[in-house]
Coordinates of C-alpha atoms and ligand atoms in Angstrom, one line a residue:
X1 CA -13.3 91.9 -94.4
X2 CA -11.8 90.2 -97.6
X3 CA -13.0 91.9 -100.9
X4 CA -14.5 88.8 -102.5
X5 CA -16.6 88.6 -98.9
X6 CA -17.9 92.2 -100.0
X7 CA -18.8 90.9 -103.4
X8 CA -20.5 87.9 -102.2
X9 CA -22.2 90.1 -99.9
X10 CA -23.5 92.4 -102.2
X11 CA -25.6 89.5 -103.8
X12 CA -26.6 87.5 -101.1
X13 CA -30.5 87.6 -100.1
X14 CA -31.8 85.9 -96.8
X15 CA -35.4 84.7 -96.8
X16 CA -37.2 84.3 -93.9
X17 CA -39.1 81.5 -94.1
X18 CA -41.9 79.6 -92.0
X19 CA -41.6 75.6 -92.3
X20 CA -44.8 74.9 -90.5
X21 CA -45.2 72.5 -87.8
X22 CA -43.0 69.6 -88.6
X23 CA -45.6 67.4 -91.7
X24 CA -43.8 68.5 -95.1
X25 CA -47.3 68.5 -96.7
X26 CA -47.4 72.0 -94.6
X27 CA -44.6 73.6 -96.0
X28 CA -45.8 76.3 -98.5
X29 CA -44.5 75.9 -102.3
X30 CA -42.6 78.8 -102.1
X31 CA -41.0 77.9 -99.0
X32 CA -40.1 74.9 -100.7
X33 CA -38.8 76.2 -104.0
X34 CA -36.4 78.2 -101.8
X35 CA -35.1 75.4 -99.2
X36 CA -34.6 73.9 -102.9
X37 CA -32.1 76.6 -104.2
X38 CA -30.4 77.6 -101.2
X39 CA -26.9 77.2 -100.6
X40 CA -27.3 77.6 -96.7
X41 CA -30.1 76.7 -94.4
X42 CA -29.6 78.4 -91.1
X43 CA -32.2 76.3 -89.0
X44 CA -34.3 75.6 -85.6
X45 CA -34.4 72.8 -83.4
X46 CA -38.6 72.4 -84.1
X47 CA -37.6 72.3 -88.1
X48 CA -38.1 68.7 -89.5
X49 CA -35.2 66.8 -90.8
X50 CA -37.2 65.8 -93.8
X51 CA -38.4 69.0 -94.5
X52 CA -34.4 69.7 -94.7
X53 CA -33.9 67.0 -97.0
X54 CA -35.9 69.1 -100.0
X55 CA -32.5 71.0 -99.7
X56 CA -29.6 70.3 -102.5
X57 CA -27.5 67.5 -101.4
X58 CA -24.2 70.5 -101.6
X59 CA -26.0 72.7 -99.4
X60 CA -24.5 73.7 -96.1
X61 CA -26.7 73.2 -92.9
X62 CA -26.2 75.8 -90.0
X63 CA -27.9 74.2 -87.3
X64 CA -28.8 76.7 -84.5
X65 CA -31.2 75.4 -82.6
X66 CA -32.3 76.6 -79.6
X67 CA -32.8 73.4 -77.4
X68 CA -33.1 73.2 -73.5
X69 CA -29.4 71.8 -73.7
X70 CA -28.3 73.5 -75.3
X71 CA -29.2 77.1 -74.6
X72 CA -28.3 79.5 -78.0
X73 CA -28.7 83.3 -77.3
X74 CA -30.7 85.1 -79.9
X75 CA -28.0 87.1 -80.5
X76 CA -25.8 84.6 -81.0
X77 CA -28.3 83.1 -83.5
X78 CA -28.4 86.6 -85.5
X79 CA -24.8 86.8 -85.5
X80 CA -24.6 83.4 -87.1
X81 CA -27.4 84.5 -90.1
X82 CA -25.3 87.5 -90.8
X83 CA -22.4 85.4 -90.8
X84 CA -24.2 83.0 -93.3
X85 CA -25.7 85.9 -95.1
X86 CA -21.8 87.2 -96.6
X87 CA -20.8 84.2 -96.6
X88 CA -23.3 82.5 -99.0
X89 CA -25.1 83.9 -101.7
X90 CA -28.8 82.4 -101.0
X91 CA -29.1 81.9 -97.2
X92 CA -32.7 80.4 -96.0
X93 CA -33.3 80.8 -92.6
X94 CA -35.8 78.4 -91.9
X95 CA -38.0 78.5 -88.8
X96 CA -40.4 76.4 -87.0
X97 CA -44.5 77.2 -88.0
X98 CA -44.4 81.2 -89.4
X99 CA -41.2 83.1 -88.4
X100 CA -43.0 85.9 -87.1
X101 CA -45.3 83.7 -84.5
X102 CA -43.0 83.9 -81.6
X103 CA -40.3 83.3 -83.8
X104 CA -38.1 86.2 -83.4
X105 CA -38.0 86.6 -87.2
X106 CA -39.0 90.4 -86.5
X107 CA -36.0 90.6 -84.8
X108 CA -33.5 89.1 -87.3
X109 CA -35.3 91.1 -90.0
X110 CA -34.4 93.9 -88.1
X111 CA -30.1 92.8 -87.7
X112 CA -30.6 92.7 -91.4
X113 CA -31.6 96.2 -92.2
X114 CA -29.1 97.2 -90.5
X115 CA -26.7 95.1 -92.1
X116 CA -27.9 96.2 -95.6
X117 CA -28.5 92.4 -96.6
X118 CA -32.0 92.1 -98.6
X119 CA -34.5 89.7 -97.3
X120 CA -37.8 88.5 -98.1
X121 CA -40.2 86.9 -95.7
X122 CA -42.0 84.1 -96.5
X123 CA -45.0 82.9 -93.8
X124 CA -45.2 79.9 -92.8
X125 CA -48.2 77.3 -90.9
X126 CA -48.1 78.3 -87.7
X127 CA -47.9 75.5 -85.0
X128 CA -50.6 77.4 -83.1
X129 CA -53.7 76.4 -85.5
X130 CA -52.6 73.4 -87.3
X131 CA -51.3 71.9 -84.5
X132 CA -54.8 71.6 -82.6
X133 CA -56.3 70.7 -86.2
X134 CA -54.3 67.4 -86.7
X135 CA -55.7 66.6 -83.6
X136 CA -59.2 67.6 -84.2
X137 CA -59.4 70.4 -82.6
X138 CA -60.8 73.3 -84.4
X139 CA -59.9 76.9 -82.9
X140 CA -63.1 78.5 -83.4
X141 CA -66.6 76.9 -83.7
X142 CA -69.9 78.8 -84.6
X143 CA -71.4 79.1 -81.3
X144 CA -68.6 77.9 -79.1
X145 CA -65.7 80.2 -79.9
X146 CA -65.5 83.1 -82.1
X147 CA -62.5 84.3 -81.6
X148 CA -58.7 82.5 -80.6
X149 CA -56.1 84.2 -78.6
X150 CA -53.2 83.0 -79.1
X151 CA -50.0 83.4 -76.2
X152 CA -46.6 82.3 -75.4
X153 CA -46.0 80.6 -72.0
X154 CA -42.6 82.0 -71.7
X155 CA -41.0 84.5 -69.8
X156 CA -38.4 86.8 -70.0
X157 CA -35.8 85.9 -67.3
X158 CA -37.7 82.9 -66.1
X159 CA -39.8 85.0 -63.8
X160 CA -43.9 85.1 -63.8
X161 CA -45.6 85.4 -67.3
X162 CA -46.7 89.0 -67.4
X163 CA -50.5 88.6 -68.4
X164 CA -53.5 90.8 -67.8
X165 CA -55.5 87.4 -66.3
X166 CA -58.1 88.7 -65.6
X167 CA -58.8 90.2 -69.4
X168 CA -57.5 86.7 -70.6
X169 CA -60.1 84.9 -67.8
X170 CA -63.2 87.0 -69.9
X171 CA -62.2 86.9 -73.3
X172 CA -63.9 84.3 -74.4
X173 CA -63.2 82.3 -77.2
X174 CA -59.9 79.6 -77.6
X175 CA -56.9 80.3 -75.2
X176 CA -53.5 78.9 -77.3
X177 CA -50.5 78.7 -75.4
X178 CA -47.4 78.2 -76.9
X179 CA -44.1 77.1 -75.0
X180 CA -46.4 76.9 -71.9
X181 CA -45.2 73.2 -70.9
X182 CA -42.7 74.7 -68.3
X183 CA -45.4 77.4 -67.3
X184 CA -48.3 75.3 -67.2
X185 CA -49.1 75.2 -63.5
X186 CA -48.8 78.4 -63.3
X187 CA -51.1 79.5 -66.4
X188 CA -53.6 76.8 -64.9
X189 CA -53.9 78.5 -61.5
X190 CA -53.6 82.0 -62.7
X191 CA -56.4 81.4 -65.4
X192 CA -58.6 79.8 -62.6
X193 CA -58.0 83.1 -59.4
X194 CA -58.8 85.3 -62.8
X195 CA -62.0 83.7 -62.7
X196 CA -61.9 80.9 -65.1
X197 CA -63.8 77.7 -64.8
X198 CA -61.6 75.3 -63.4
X199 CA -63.3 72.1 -65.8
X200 CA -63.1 74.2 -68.9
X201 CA -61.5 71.4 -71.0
X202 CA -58.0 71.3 -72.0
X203 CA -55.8 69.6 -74.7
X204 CA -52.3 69.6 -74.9
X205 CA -50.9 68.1 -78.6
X206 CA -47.6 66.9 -78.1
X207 CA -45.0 66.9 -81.4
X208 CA -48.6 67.9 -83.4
X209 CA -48.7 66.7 -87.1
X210 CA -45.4 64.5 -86.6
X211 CA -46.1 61.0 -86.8
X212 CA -45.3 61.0 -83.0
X213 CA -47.7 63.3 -82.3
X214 CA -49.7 62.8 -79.3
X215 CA -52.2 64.6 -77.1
X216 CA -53.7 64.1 -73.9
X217 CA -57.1 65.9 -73.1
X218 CA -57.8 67.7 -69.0
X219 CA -59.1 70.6 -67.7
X220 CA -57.9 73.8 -66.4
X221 CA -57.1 72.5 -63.3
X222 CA -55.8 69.3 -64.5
X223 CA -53.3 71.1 -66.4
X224 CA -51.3 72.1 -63.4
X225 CA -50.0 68.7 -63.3
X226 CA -50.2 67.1 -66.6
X227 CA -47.6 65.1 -67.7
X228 CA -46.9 66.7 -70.6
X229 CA -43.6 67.6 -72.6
X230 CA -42.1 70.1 -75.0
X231 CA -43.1 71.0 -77.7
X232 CA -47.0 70.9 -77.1
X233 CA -49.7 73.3 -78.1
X234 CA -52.0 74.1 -74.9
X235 CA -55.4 74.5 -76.4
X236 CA -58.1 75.7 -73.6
X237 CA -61.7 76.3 -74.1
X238 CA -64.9 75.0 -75.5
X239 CA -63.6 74.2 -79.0
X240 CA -61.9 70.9 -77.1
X241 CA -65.4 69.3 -76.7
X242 CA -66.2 69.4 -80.1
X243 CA -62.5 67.2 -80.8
X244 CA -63.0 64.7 -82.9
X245 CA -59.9 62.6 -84.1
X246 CA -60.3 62.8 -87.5
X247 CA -57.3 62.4 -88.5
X248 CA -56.1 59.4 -86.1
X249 CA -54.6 56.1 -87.2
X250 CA -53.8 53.0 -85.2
X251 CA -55.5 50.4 -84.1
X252 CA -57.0 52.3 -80.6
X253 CA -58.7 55.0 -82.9
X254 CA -62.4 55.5 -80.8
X255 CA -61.0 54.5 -77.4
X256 CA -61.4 57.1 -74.7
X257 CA -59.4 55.8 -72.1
X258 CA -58.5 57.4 -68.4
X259 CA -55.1 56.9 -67.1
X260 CA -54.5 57.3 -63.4
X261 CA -51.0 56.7 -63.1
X262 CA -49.8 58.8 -60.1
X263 CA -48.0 62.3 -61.3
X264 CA -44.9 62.9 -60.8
X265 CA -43.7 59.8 -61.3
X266 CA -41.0 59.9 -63.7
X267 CA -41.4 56.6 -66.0
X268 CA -41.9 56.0 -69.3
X269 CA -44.6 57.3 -70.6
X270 CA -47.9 55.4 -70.6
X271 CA -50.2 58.3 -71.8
X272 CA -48.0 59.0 -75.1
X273 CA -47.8 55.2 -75.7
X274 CA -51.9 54.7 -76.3
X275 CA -52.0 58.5 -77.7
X276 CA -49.5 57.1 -80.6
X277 CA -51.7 54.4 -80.8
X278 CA -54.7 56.0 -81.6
X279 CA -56.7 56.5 -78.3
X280 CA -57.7 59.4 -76.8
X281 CA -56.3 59.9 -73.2
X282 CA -58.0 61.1 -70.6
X283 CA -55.3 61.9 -67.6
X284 CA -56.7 61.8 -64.3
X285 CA -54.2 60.8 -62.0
X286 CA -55.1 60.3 -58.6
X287 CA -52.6 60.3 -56.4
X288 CA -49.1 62.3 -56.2
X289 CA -45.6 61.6 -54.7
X290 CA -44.6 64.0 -52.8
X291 CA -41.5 64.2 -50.1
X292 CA -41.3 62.2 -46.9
X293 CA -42.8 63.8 -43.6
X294 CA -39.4 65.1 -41.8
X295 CA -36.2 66.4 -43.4
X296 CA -34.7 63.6 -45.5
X297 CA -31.8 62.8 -43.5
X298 CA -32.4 59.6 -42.9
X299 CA -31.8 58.8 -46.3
X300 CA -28.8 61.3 -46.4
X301 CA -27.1 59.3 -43.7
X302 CA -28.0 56.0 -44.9
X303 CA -26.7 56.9 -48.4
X304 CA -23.1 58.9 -46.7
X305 CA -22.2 55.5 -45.8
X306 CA -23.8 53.4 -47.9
X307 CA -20.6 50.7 -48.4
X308 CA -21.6 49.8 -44.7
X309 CA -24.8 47.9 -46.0
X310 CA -24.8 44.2 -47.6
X311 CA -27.9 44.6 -49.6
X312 CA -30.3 47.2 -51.4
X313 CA -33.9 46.2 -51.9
X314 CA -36.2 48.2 -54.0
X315 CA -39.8 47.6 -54.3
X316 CA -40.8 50.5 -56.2
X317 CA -39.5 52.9 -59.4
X318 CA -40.2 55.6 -56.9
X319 CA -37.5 54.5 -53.8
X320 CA -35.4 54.3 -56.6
X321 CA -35.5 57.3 -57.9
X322 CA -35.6 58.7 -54.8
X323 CA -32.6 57.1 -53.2
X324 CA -30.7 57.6 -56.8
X325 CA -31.4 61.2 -56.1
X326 CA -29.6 61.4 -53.2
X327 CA -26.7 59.6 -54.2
X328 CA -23.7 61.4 -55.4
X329 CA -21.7 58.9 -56.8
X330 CA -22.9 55.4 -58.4
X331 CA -19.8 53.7 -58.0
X332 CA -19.7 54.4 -54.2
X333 CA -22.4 51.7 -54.6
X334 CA -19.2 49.2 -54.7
X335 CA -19.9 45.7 -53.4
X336 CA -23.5 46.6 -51.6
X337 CA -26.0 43.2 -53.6
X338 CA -29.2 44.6 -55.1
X339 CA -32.9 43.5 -55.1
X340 CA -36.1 44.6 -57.4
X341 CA -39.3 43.9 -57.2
X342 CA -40.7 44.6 -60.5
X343 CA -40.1 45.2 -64.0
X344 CA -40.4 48.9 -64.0
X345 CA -38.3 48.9 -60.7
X346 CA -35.5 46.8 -62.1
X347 CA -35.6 48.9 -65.1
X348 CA -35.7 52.3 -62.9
X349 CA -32.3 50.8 -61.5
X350 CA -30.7 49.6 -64.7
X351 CA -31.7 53.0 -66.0
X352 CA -28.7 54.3 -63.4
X353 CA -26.2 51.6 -64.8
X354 CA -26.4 49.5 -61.8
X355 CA -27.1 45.9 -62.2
X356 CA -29.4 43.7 -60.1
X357 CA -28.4 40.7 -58.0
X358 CA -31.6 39.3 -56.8
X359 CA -35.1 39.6 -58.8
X360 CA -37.9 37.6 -57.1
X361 CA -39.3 34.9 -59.3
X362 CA -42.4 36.6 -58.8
X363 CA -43.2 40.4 -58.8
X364 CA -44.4 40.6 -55.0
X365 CA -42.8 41.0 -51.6
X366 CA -43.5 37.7 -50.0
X367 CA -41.5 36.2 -53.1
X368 CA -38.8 38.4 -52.5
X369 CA -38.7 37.3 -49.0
X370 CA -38.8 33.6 -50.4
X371 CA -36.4 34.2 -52.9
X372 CA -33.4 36.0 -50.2
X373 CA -30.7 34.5 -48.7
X374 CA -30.2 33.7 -45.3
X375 CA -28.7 36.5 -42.8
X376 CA -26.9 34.8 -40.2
X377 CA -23.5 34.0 -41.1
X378 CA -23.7 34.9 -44.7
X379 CA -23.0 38.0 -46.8
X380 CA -20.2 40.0 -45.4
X381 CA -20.1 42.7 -42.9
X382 CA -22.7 42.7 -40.7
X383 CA -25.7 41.2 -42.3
X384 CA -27.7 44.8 -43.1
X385 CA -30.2 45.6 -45.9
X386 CA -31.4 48.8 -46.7
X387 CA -35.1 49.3 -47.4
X388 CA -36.1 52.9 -49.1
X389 CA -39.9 52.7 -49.5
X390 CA -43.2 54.6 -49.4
X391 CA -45.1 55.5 -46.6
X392 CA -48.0 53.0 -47.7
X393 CA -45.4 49.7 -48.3
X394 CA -46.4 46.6 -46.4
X395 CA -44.5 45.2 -43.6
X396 CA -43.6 42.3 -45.6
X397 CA -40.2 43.3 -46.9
X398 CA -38.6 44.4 -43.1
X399 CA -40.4 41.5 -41.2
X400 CA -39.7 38.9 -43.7
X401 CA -36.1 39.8 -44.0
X402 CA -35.6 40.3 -40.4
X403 CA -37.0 37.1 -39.6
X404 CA -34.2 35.7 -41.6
X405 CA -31.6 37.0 -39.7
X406 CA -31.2 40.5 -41.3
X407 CA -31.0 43.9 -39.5
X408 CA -33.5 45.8 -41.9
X409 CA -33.1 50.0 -42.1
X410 CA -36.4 50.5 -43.7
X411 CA -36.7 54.4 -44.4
X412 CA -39.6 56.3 -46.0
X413 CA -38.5 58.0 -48.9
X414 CA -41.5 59.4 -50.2
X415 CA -45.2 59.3 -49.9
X416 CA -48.4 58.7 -51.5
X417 CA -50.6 61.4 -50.9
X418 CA -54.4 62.1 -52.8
X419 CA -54.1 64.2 -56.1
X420 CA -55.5 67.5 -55.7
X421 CA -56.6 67.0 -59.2
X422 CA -60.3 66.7 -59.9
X423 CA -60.2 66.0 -63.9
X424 CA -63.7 66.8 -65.3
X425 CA -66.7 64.6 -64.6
X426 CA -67.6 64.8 -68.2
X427 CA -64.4 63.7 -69.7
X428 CA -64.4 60.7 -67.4
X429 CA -68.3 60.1 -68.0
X430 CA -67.2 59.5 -71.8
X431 CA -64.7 57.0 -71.2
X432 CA -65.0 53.6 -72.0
X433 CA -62.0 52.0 -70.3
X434 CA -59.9 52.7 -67.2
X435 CA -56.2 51.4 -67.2
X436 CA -54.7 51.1 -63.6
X437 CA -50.9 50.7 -62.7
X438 CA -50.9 49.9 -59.2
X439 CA -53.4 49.3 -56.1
X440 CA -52.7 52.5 -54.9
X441 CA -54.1 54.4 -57.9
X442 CA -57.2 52.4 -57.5
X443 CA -58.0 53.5 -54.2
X444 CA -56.8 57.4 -55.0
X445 CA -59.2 57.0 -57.6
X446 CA -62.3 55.3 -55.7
X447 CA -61.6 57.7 -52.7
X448 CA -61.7 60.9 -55.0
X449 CA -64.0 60.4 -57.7
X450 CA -66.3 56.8 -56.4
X451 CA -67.4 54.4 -58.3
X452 CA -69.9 56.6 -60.0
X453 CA -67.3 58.1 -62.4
X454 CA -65.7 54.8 -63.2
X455 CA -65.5 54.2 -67.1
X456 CA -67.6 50.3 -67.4
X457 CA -64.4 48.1 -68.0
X458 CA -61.5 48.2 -66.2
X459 CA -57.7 46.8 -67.3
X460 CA -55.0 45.9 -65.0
X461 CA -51.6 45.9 -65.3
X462 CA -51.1 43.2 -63.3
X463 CA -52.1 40.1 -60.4
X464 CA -51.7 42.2 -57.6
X465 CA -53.4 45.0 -58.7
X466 CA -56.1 42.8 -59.9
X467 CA -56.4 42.0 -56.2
X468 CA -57.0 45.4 -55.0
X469 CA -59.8 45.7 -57.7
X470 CA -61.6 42.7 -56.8
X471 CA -61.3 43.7 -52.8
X472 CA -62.8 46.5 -53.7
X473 CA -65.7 44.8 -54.7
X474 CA -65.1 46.1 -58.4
X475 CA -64.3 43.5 -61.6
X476 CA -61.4 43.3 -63.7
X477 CA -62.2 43.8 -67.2
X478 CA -58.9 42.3 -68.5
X479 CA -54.9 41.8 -66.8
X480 CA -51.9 42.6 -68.9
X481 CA -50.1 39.3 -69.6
X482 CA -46.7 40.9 -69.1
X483 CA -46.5 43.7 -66.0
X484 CA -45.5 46.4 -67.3
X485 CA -46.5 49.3 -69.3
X486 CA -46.1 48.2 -72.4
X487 CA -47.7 45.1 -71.8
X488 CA -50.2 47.1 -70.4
X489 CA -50.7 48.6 -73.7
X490 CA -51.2 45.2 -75.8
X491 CA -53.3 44.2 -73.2
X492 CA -55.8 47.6 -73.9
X493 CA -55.3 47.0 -78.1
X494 CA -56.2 43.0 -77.4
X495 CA -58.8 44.0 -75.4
X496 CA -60.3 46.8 -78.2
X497 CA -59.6 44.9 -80.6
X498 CA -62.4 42.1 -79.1
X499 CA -64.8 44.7 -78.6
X500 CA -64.8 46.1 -82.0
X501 CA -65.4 42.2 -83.8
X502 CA -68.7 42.1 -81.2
Ligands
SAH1 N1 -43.1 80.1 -85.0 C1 -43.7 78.9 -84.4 C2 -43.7 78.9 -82.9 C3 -42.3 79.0 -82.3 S1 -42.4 78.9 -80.6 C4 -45.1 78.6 -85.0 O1 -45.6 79.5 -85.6 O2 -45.6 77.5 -84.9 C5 -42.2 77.1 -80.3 C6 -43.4 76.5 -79.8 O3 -44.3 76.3 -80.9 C7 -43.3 75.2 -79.1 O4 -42.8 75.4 -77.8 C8 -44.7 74.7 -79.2 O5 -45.5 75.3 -78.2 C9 -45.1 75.1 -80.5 N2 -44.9 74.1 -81.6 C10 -44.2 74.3 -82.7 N3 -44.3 73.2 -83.5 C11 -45.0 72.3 -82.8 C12 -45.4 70.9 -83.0 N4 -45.1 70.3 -84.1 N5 -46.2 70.3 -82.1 C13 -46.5 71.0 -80.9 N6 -46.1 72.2 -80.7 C14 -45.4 72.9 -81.6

């Protein structure tokens, strides 16, 4: 070590600081006055970039951001601040909410001692109460919750979270997980064989006080399987039926809505789309995807020689993820045509950097049939067309295909099976609108909760499952002009928008 690096040394301070949740009106002052001064900011992926722009326009940025990506050991992270720390005379190492909430900043404090560099710690708004408050949740209530435990939903070495349940099942009071997205099935069904009520309501606050910040409201058991991402605060208890949105914008502020869009179903995000725009979301999906009866090697085998098939056609987002799943290589796709039926499925395919040859005039099967070319004699090869599909897909596509001269290899590729999740009767009681995606959620929905529990309007995303509704016997409250989620969406804000001028 150079002697002008033990000089520096000798003056440099770090200060620990918390930058609180991500809304700069959170950072403290003194935080502030010190990301001000600093000549290095050694920072966190959950830090806000405009919190980092209070900094001097010379200051040098040490991003070391622990991101699922991009995985940073903590002692890597340490070894960077110490770095910083001789390096740089005023080192701030600035942490997400308060740096000793499951922040490690006990830990660095503790490399530092040891080092003999100063530092000063500087607390910060922790995530794990204002998060809930920007969405209206307070963590204790007179009468409903007296006390707020608050936990992290990681584990050490990825294995089980080491809890006492049982304790945490009689506590009382507000349960607040942190990082608990990736844990949340299993917090859900611990929390319930400890004992816990299974509707005891649930809120999970995505990217809380961001302008992004969205927040879909379940139960316990609905937790398992909400769709849900990182970073979220996992608020369970009473506290969440007192939520009230004060502080929501947007032009659905007021709307409850349930969403039944099946789970695990990976497209864009429909929930985080009406969240954003004000409404409160009520997820109850009703149905799930799950694997094909049988081991899959149908569609192993279909895919191995997959240059041996003329055409593709893809009626669903799900066949396409399914049989993108299982294929290696996208260019081994070569010459084989490809049909969609849909907007979300043609997007689903796009998404893989494949384009389309054929989408039907209109979104349904018998247009596709319409729409396709003749078999006999044209195409090359031998005239085939694979056909991955769910287990609940008409006949159409294979009969209408084959009675054009094709030889159609329809395979299952997944299957549409009842949710087990049974999303509080309450939650759905207070809804006022009901947004469905496809038939099939409609009659996952009738089947598990009836008609009882249906909110009194319902929107569709589209003509044919408007037609599943009205077989049913129930009315269609309004159809999405374009079929698709987002259209979906302007459908609902149309739709509120009309009700609030009554
Ligand atoms: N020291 C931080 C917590 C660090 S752990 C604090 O006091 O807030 C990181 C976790 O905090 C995330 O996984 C998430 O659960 C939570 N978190 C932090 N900021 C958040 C935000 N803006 N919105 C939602 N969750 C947040």
């Amino acid at each position: 070590m150079g002697k002008s690096e033990n000089l520096q040394s000798a003056k440099s301070k770090v200060y620990l600081v918390g930058a609180g949740p991500g809304d700069p009106g959170l950072v403290t002052l003194r935080a502030a006055e010190l990301i001000g001064s600093a000549d290095a900011i050694v920072y966190d992926y959950l830090v806000d970039d405009s919190i980092l722009g209070l900094a001097k326009s010379d200051v040098v940025l040490i991003d070391v951001g622990k991101r699922p990506s991009r995985p940073l050991p903590q002692s890597e992270v340490t070894a960077e601040l110490i770095r910083a720390a001789k390096r740089y005379g005023n080192v701030v190492r600035l942490k997400g909410g308060d740096p000793f909430v499951f922040g490690r900043g006990a830990e660095e404090a503790e490399a530092l001692v040891d080092e003999g560099i100063p530092f000063e710690v500087v607390p910060g708004v922790t995530s794990a109460i204002a998060v809930p408050a920007y969405a209206g949740i307070p963590v204790t209530h007179r009468g409903i919750a007296s006390s707020f435990t608050v936990l992290t939903g990681h584990s050490r070495d990825a294995g089980p979270l080491q809890y006492d349940w049982t304790a945490l099942a009689r506590v009382g009071g507000t349960l607040i997980f942190l990082m608990g997205v990736a844990h949340r099935a299993e917090i859900s069904n611990k929390l319930i064989s400890a004992g816990m009520d299974p509707k005891s309501p649930v809120s999970a606050v995505i990217w809380g006080t961001r302008p992004d910040q969205w927040t879909v409201m379940t139960d316990l058991e609905g937790l398992a399987k909400a769709q849900i991402n990182s970073p979220a605060v996992i608020v369970i208890g009473g506290v969440n039926r007192i939520r009230n949105e004060w502080f929501k914008t947007g032009p659905l502020v007021g709307l409850k809505v349930v969403v039944t869009r099946a789970e695990g179903v990976a497209t864009s995000r429909i929930e985080q789309r009406l969240s954003s725009l004000g409404a409160s979301v009520i997820a109850a999906p009703s149905i799930e995807i799950t694997d094909p009866v049988g081991d899959g090697s149908e569609l192993v085998d279909a895919v191995g020689h997959i240059e041996r098939f003329d055409w593709i056609v893809f009626t669903s987002q799900n066949a396409v993820d399914r049989f993108f799943g299982a294929l290696d290589d996208t260019r081994r796709l070569g010459t084989v045509r490809i049909a969609a039926v849909g907007t979300g499925t043609e997007a689903a395919v796009r998404a893989h950097g494949v384009g389309i040859d054929l989408v039907p005039t209109r979104a349904v099967a018998d247009a596709l049939v319409a729409d396709f070319p003749s078999g006999s004699g044209s195409g090359s090869g031998s005239g085939t067309v694979l056909f991955p599909k769910g287990d609940r897909a008409s006949g159409v596509v294979e009969e209408g295909l084959s009675a054009k001269g094709w030889l159609v290899s329809a395979i299952v590729v997944y299957r549409t099976v009842p949710s087990t999740v049974d999303v509080d009767h309450g939650l759905l009681r207070g809804a006022q609108l009901i947004t469905f995606t496809s038939g099939t959620t409609v009659e996952g929905f009738l089947a598990k909760y009836g008609a009882d529990l249906l909110p009194s309007v319902i929107g569709s995303i589209g003509p044919v499952t408007s037609s599943v509704i009205k077989r049913l016997g129930l009315q269609v409250g309004f159809e999405a002009k374009r079929h698709d989620l987002e259209g979906l969406c302007e459908a609902v804000v149309d739709w509120w928008n009309g009700v609030g001028a009554k």
